[in-house]
PDB file of C-alpha atoms in Angstrom:
ATOM      1  CA  MET A   1      17.285   6.989  19.404  1.00  0.00           C
ATOM      2  CA  LEU A   2      16.052   5.702  16.058  1.00  0.00           C
ATOM      3  CA  LYS A   3      16.936   8.955  14.339  1.00  0.00           C
ATOM      4  CA  GLU A   4      20.589   8.452  15.260  1.00  0.00           C
ATOM      5  CA  LYS A   5      20.515   4.761  14.387  1.00  0.00           C
ATOM      6  CA  LEU A   6      18.994   5.447  10.959  1.00  0.00           C
ATOM      7  CA  LYS A   7      20.810   8.666  10.128  1.00  0.00           C
ATOM      8  CA  ASP A   8      22.627   7.154   7.126  1.00  0.00           C
ATOM      9  CA  TYR A   9      19.432   5.782   5.563  1.00  0.00           C
ATOM     10  CA  ASN A  10      16.507   7.201   3.576  1.00  0.00           C
ATOM     11  CA  ILE A  11      13.372   5.883   5.240  1.00  0.00           C
ATOM     12  CA  ILE A  12      10.477   5.601   2.788  1.00  0.00           C
ATOM     13  CA  LEU A  13       6.999   5.102   4.262  1.00  0.00           C
ATOM     14  CA  ALA A  14       4.649   3.879   1.572  1.00  0.00           C
ATOM     15  CA  SER A  15       1.409   4.660   3.403  1.00  0.00           C
ATOM     16  CA  GLY A  16      -1.234   7.311   3.061  1.00  0.00           C
ATOM     17  CA  SER A  17      -2.541   6.569   6.546  1.00  0.00           C
ATOM     18  CA  PRO A  18      -2.347   9.681   8.750  1.00  0.00           C
ATOM     19  CA  ARG A  19      -2.119   7.436  11.804  1.00  0.00           C
ATOM     20  CA  ARG A  20       0.933   5.554  10.500  1.00  0.00           C
ATOM     21  CA  GLN A  21       2.550   8.819   9.482  1.00  0.00           C
ATOM     22  CA  GLN A  22       1.999  10.170  13.010  1.00  0.00           C
ATOM     23  CA  PHE A  23       3.578   7.077  14.547  1.00  0.00           C
ATOM     24  CA  PHE A  24       6.743   7.697  12.519  1.00  0.00           C
ATOM     25  CA  LYS A  25       6.813  11.338  13.639  1.00  0.00           C
ATOM     26  CA  ASP A  26       6.281  10.248  17.263  1.00  0.00           C
ATOM     27  CA  LEU A  27       9.166   7.738  16.941  1.00  0.00           C
ATOM     28  CA  ASP A  28      11.313  10.737  15.803  1.00  0.00           C
ATOM     29  CA  ILE A  29      12.150   9.100  12.482  1.00  0.00           C
ATOM     30  CA  ASP A  30      13.019  11.230   9.455  1.00  0.00           C
ATOM     31  CA  PHE A  31      11.044   9.781   6.575  1.00  0.00           C
ATOM     32  CA  THR A  32       9.626  10.474   3.116  1.00  0.00           C
ATOM     33  CA  ILE A  33       6.128   9.456   2.049  1.00  0.00           C
ATOM     34  CA  ILE A  34       5.974   7.867  -1.370  1.00  0.00           C
ATOM     35  CA  LEU A  35       2.702   6.328  -2.504  1.00  0.00           C
ATOM     36  CA  LYS A  36       2.270   3.900  -5.382  1.00  0.00           C
ATOM     37  CA  SER A  37      -1.059   2.541  -6.539  1.00  0.00           C
ATOM     38  CA  VAL A  38      -1.411  -1.184  -5.940  1.00  0.00           C
ATOM     39  CA  ASP A  39      -4.415  -3.385  -6.662  1.00  0.00           C
ATOM     40  CA  GLU A  40      -4.784  -4.995  -3.224  1.00  0.00           C
ATOM     41  CA  VAL A  41      -6.024  -8.432  -4.315  1.00  0.00           C
ATOM     42  CA  TYR A  42      -4.861 -11.622  -2.602  1.00  0.00           C
ATOM     43  CA  PRO A  43      -5.430 -15.292  -3.199  1.00  0.00           C
ATOM     44  CA  LYS A  44      -8.704 -16.376  -1.605  1.00  0.00           C
ATOM     45  CA  GLU A  45      -7.181 -19.333   0.262  1.00  0.00           C
ATOM     46  CA  LEU A  46      -5.006 -17.055   2.420  1.00  0.00           C
ATOM     47  CA  LYS A  47      -5.990 -16.537   6.052  1.00  0.00           C
ATOM     48  CA  GLU A  48      -5.163 -14.051   8.834  1.00  0.00           C
ATOM     49  CA  THR A  49      -1.435 -13.041   8.818  1.00  0.00           C
ATOM     50  CA  GLU A  50      -0.973 -14.717   5.414  1.00  0.00           C
ATOM     51  CA  ILE A  51      -3.225 -12.001   3.959  1.00  0.00           C
ATOM     52  CA  THR A  52      -1.516  -9.024   5.562  1.00  0.00           C
ATOM     53  CA  ASP A  53       1.953 -10.448   4.878  1.00  0.00           C
ATOM     54  CA  PHE A  54       0.994 -10.952   1.210  1.00  0.00           C
ATOM     55  CA  LEU A  55      -0.425  -7.408   0.855  1.00  0.00           C
ATOM     56  CA  ALA A  56       2.460  -5.693   2.645  1.00  0.00           C
ATOM     57  CA  ASP A  57       4.865  -7.572   0.333  1.00  0.00           C
ATOM     58  CA  LEU A  58       2.717  -6.760  -2.707  1.00  0.00           C
ATOM     59  CA  LYS A  59       2.922  -3.031  -1.853  1.00  0.00           C
ATOM     60  CA  SER A  60       6.708  -3.295  -1.520  1.00  0.00           C
ATOM     61  CA  LYS A  61       7.006  -4.884  -4.995  1.00  0.00           C
ATOM     62  CA  ALA A  62       5.743  -1.637  -6.554  1.00  0.00           C
ATOM     63  CA  PHE A  63       9.144  -0.120  -5.659  1.00  0.00           C
ATOM     64  CA  THR A  64      11.680  -1.527  -8.091  1.00  0.00           C
ATOM     65  CA  ASN A  65      14.475   1.020  -7.917  1.00  0.00           C
ATOM     66  CA  LEU A  66      15.591   1.276  -4.292  1.00  0.00           C
ATOM     67  CA  SER A  67      19.015   2.765  -3.722  1.00  0.00           C
ATOM     68  CA  ASP A  68      21.566   1.213  -1.334  1.00  0.00           C
ATOM     69  CA  LYS A  69      20.581   3.709   1.385  1.00  0.00           C
ATOM     70  CA  ASP A  70      16.809   3.241   1.122  1.00  0.00           C
ATOM     71  CA  ILE A  71      14.718   1.402   3.696  1.00  0.00           C
ATOM     72  CA  LEU A  72      11.178   0.918   2.412  1.00  0.00           C
ATOM     73  CA  ILE A  73       8.337   0.296   4.848  1.00  0.00           C
ATOM     74  CA  THR A  74       4.980  -0.967   3.654  1.00  0.00           C
ATOM     75  CA  SER A  75       2.123  -2.222   5.775  1.00  0.00           C
ATOM     76  CA  ASP A  76      -1.362  -3.685   5.725  1.00  0.00           C
ATOM     77  CA  THR A  77      -4.082  -4.127   8.348  1.00  0.00           C
ATOM     78  CA  ILE A  78      -7.210  -6.292   8.310  1.00  0.00           C
ATOM     79  CA  VAL A  79      -9.964  -7.082  10.746  1.00  0.00           C
ATOM     80  CA  TRP A  80     -10.553 -10.841  10.990  1.00  0.00           C
ATOM     81  CA  LEU A  81     -14.025 -12.062  12.022  1.00  0.00           C
ATOM     82  CA  ASN A  82     -15.813 -15.376  11.495  1.00  0.00           C
ATOM     83  CA  ASN A  83     -12.970 -16.733   9.345  1.00  0.00           C
ATOM     84  CA  LYS A  84     -12.962 -13.818   6.901  1.00  0.00           C
ATOM     85  CA  ALA A  85     -11.184 -10.497   6.383  1.00  0.00           C
ATOM     86  CA  LEU A  86     -12.965  -7.187   6.727  1.00  0.00           C
ATOM     87  CA  GLY A  87     -11.245  -4.431   4.761  1.00  0.00           C
ATOM     88  CA  LYS A  88     -12.282  -0.792   4.325  1.00  0.00           C
ATOM     89  CA  PRO A  89     -15.985  -0.195   3.761  1.00  0.00           C
ATOM     90  CA  LYS A  90     -17.057   1.303   0.431  1.00  0.00           C
ATOM     91  CA  ASP A  91     -20.134   3.185   1.742  1.00  0.00           C
ATOM     92  CA  ASP A  92     -22.479   3.766   4.724  1.00  0.00           C
ATOM     93  CA  GLU A  93     -24.304   0.483   4.194  1.00  0.00           C
ATOM     94  CA  GLU A  94     -21.148  -1.622   4.151  1.00  0.00           C
ATOM     95  CA  ALA A  95     -19.801   0.215   7.213  1.00  0.00           C
ATOM     96  CA  PHE A  96     -23.105  -0.430   9.031  1.00  0.00           C
ATOM     97  CA  ASN A  97     -22.994  -4.136   8.145  1.00  0.00           C
ATOM     98  CA  MET A  98     -19.397  -4.499   9.309  1.00  0.00           C
ATOM     99  CA  LEU A  99     -20.023  -2.777  12.657  1.00  0.00           C
ATOM    100  CA  SER A 100     -23.221  -4.793  13.172  1.00  0.00           C
ATOM    101  CA  ALA A 101     -21.180  -7.961  12.574  1.00  0.00           C
ATOM    102  CA  LEU A 102     -18.514  -6.855  15.091  1.00  0.00           C
ATOM    103  CA  SER A 103     -21.107  -5.877  17.676  1.00  0.00           C
ATOM    104  CA  GLY A 104     -21.087  -8.139  20.775  1.00  0.00           C
ATOM    105  CA  LYS A 105     -18.208 -10.194  19.444  1.00  0.00           C
ATOM    106  CA  THR A 106     -14.408 -10.559  19.691  1.00  0.00           C
ATOM    107  CA  HIS A 107     -12.367 -10.162  16.502  1.00  0.00           C
ATOM    108  CA  LYS A 108      -8.709  -9.983  15.580  1.00  0.00           C
ATOM    109  CA  VAL A 109      -6.883  -6.944  14.173  1.00  0.00           C
ATOM    110  CA  ILE A 110      -3.905  -8.129  12.155  1.00  0.00           C
ATOM    111  CA  THR A 111      -1.130  -5.880  10.823  1.00  0.00           C
ATOM    112  CA  SER A 112       1.948  -6.813   8.830  1.00  0.00           C
ATOM    113  CA  ILE A 113       4.939  -4.597   8.109  1.00  0.00           C
ATOM    114  CA  SER A 114       7.495  -5.210   5.359  1.00  0.00           C
ATOM    115  CA  ILE A 115      10.918  -3.662   5.897  1.00  0.00           C
ATOM    116  CA  LYS A 116      12.836  -3.859   2.609  1.00  0.00           C
ATOM    117  CA  THR A 117      16.239  -2.800   1.370  1.00  0.00           C
ATOM    118  CA  ASN A 118      18.352  -3.804  -1.635  1.00  0.00           C
ATOM    119  CA  ARG A 119      19.912  -6.527   0.512  1.00  0.00           C
ATOM    120  CA  PHE A 120      17.010  -8.040   2.459  1.00  0.00           C
ATOM    121  CA  GLN A 121      13.346  -7.979   3.314  1.00  0.00           C
ATOM    122  CA  LYS A 122      12.003  -8.581   6.808  1.00  0.00           C
ATOM    123  CA  MET A 123       8.294  -9.206   7.518  1.00  0.00           C
ATOM    124  CA  ILE A 124       6.822  -8.678  10.958  1.00  0.00           C
ATOM    125  CA  ASN A 125       3.217  -8.969  12.035  1.00  0.00           C
ATOM    126  CA  ASP A 126       1.085  -8.607  15.113  1.00  0.00           C
ATOM    127  CA  VAL A 127      -2.376  -9.747  16.205  1.00  0.00           C
ATOM    128  CA  THR A 128      -4.615  -8.021  18.769  1.00  0.00           C
ATOM    129  CA  LYS A 129      -7.963  -9.341  19.984  1.00  0.00           C
ATOM    130  CA  VAL A 130     -10.705  -6.694  20.356  1.00  0.00           C
ATOM    131  CA  SER A 131     -14.053  -7.271  22.049  1.00  0.00           C
ATOM    132  CA  PHE A 132     -17.015  -5.008  21.317  1.00  0.00           C
ATOM    133  CA  LYS A 133     -20.060  -4.607  23.525  1.00  0.00           C
ATOM    134  CA  GLN A 134     -23.474  -5.003  21.918  1.00  0.00           C
ATOM    135  CA  LEU A 135     -23.826  -1.782  19.862  1.00  0.00           C
ATOM    136  CA  SER A 136     -27.229  -0.309  19.128  1.00  0.00           C
ATOM    137  CA  ASP A 137     -28.208   0.602  15.551  1.00  0.00           C
ATOM    138  CA  GLU A 138     -28.362   4.238  16.705  1.00  0.00           C
ATOM    139  CA  GLU A 139     -24.769   4.128  18.034  1.00  0.00           C
ATOM    140  CA  ILE A 140     -23.509   2.606  14.785  1.00  0.00           C
ATOM    141  CA  GLN A 141     -25.409   5.163  12.625  1.00  0.00           C
ATOM    142  CA  PHE A 142     -24.168   8.065  14.792  1.00  0.00           C
ATOM    143  CA  TYR A 143     -20.571   6.899  14.465  1.00  0.00           C
ATOM    144  CA  ILE A 144     -20.718   6.421  10.679  1.00  0.00           C
ATOM    145  CA  LYS A 145     -22.433   9.802  10.146  1.00  0.00           C
ATOM    146  CA  ASN A 146     -20.042  11.746  12.359  1.00  0.00           C
ATOM    147  CA  TYR A 147     -16.731   9.923  11.830  1.00  0.00           C
ATOM    148  CA  LYS A 148     -17.012   8.509   8.266  1.00  0.00           C
ATOM    149  CA  PRO A 149     -14.727   5.479   8.883  1.00  0.00           C
ATOM    150  CA  PHE A 150     -14.239   4.618   5.220  1.00  0.00           C
ATOM    151  CA  ASP A 151     -10.434   4.559   5.380  1.00  0.00           C
ATOM    152  CA  LYS A 152     -10.359   2.050   8.228  1.00  0.00           C
ATOM    153  CA  ALA A 153     -10.340  -1.740   8.188  1.00  0.00           C
ATOM    154  CA  GLY A 154     -13.483  -3.090   9.814  1.00  0.00           C
ATOM    155  CA  ALA A 155     -15.090   0.390   9.586  1.00  0.00           C
ATOM    156  CA  TYR A 156     -13.820   1.689  12.933  1.00  0.00           C
ATOM    157  CA  GLY A 157     -10.992   3.493  14.637  1.00  0.00           C
ATOM    158  CA  ILE A 158     -10.281   2.347  18.216  1.00  0.00           C
ATOM    159  CA  GLN A 159      -9.027   5.859  19.003  1.00  0.00           C
ATOM    160  CA  GLU A 160     -12.415   7.421  18.056  1.00  0.00           C
ATOM    161  CA  TRP A 161     -15.814   7.690  19.733  1.00  0.00           C
ATOM    162  CA  ILE A 162     -16.820   4.102  18.858  1.00  0.00           C
ATOM    163  CA  GLY A 163     -13.725   2.842  20.683  1.00  0.00           C
ATOM    164  CA  PHE A 164     -14.479   4.960  23.731  1.00  0.00           C
ATOM    165  CA  ILE A 165     -18.054   3.678  24.122  1.00  0.00           C
ATOM    166  CA  GLY A 166     -17.984   0.301  22.417  1.00  0.00           C
ATOM    167  CA  ILE A 167     -14.844  -1.638  23.228  1.00  0.00           C
ATOM    168  CA  ASP A 168     -14.994  -3.793  26.344  1.00  0.00           C
ATOM    169  CA  LYS A 169     -11.535  -5.385  26.176  1.00  0.00           C
ATOM    170  CA  ILE A 170      -8.406  -5.697  24.098  1.00  0.00           C
ATOM    171  CA  GLU A 171      -5.688  -8.333  24.317  1.00  0.00           C
ATOM    172  CA  GLY A 172      -2.413  -7.238  22.735  1.00  0.00           C
ATOM    173  CA  SER A 173      -1.097  -3.996  21.345  1.00  0.00           C
ATOM    174  CA  TYR A 174      -3.477  -1.025  21.260  1.00  0.00           C
ATOM    175  CA  PHE A 175      -1.229   0.673  18.682  1.00  0.00           C
ATOM    176  CA  ASN A 176      -1.554  -2.344  16.380  1.00  0.00           C
ATOM    177  CA  VAL A 177      -5.330  -1.705  16.305  1.00  0.00           C
ATOM    178  CA  VAL A 178      -4.694   1.976  15.454  1.00  0.00           C
ATOM    179  CA  GLY A 179      -2.651   0.724  12.504  1.00  0.00           C
ATOM    180  CA  LEU A 180       0.938  -0.207  13.379  1.00  0.00           C
ATOM    181  CA  PRO A 181       2.599  -2.473  15.953  1.00  0.00           C
ATOM    182  CA  VAL A 182       5.019   0.272  16.867  1.00  0.00           C
ATOM    183  CA  HIS A 183       6.865  -1.740  19.520  1.00  0.00           C
ATOM    184  CA  LYS A 184       7.801  -4.443  16.971  1.00  0.00           C
ATOM    185  CA  LEU A 185       8.755  -1.883  14.294  1.00  0.00           C
ATOM    186  CA  TYR A 186      11.013  -0.066  16.767  1.00  0.00           C
ATOM    187  CA  LYS A 187      12.739  -3.283  17.883  1.00  0.00           C
ATOM    188  CA  THR A 188      13.280  -4.414  14.302  1.00  0.00           C
ATOM    189  CA  LEU A 189      14.693  -1.087  13.145  1.00  0.00           C
ATOM    190  CA  MET A 190      16.954  -0.809  16.215  1.00  0.00           C
ATOM    191  CA  ASN A 191      18.378  -4.293  15.395  1.00  0.00           C
ATOM    192  CA  LEU A 192      19.223  -3.490  11.775  1.00  0.00           C
ATOM    193  CA  SER A 193      22.972  -3.799  11.233  1.00  0.00           C
TER     194      SER A 193
END
């Protein structure tokens, strides 16, 4: 359905995430991947969706020469725990510390999507609550060693082993935790005039 709706547009996905790219394929959208390097720094006073909205918008600002037929989609995801954002871990130690902090607690996964053309920009976001069981140090170390979650906010992928064994409950969109609130993206794109 979306392919027909968007047939006159060039959809640009500015994301290197294989999960986001797969969502676009699964939605049957024809798209081009264009990546631009952006220093993902945000004002420290921002919280929750303010952070992801800011970063999704920041990524969109790297594209200064959109044509009339371009629809640019940028996105950002964070894990929010104890009033602070967890991004992607730099190394094993940081991944271990993040997963230890998430263990036995409920956190929020927040994703924002910017949909931008020459005429308008629309920002959508979604929040999902995720509850982890108490993880043992051995489970955390096994996951980091075998899955190397360094490209994932909060150092985990819900669709991987740690999600299978460690997540007790989620409230909200599963796909948002994977990296994109697909239901909201679909609705927004279908409503474009």
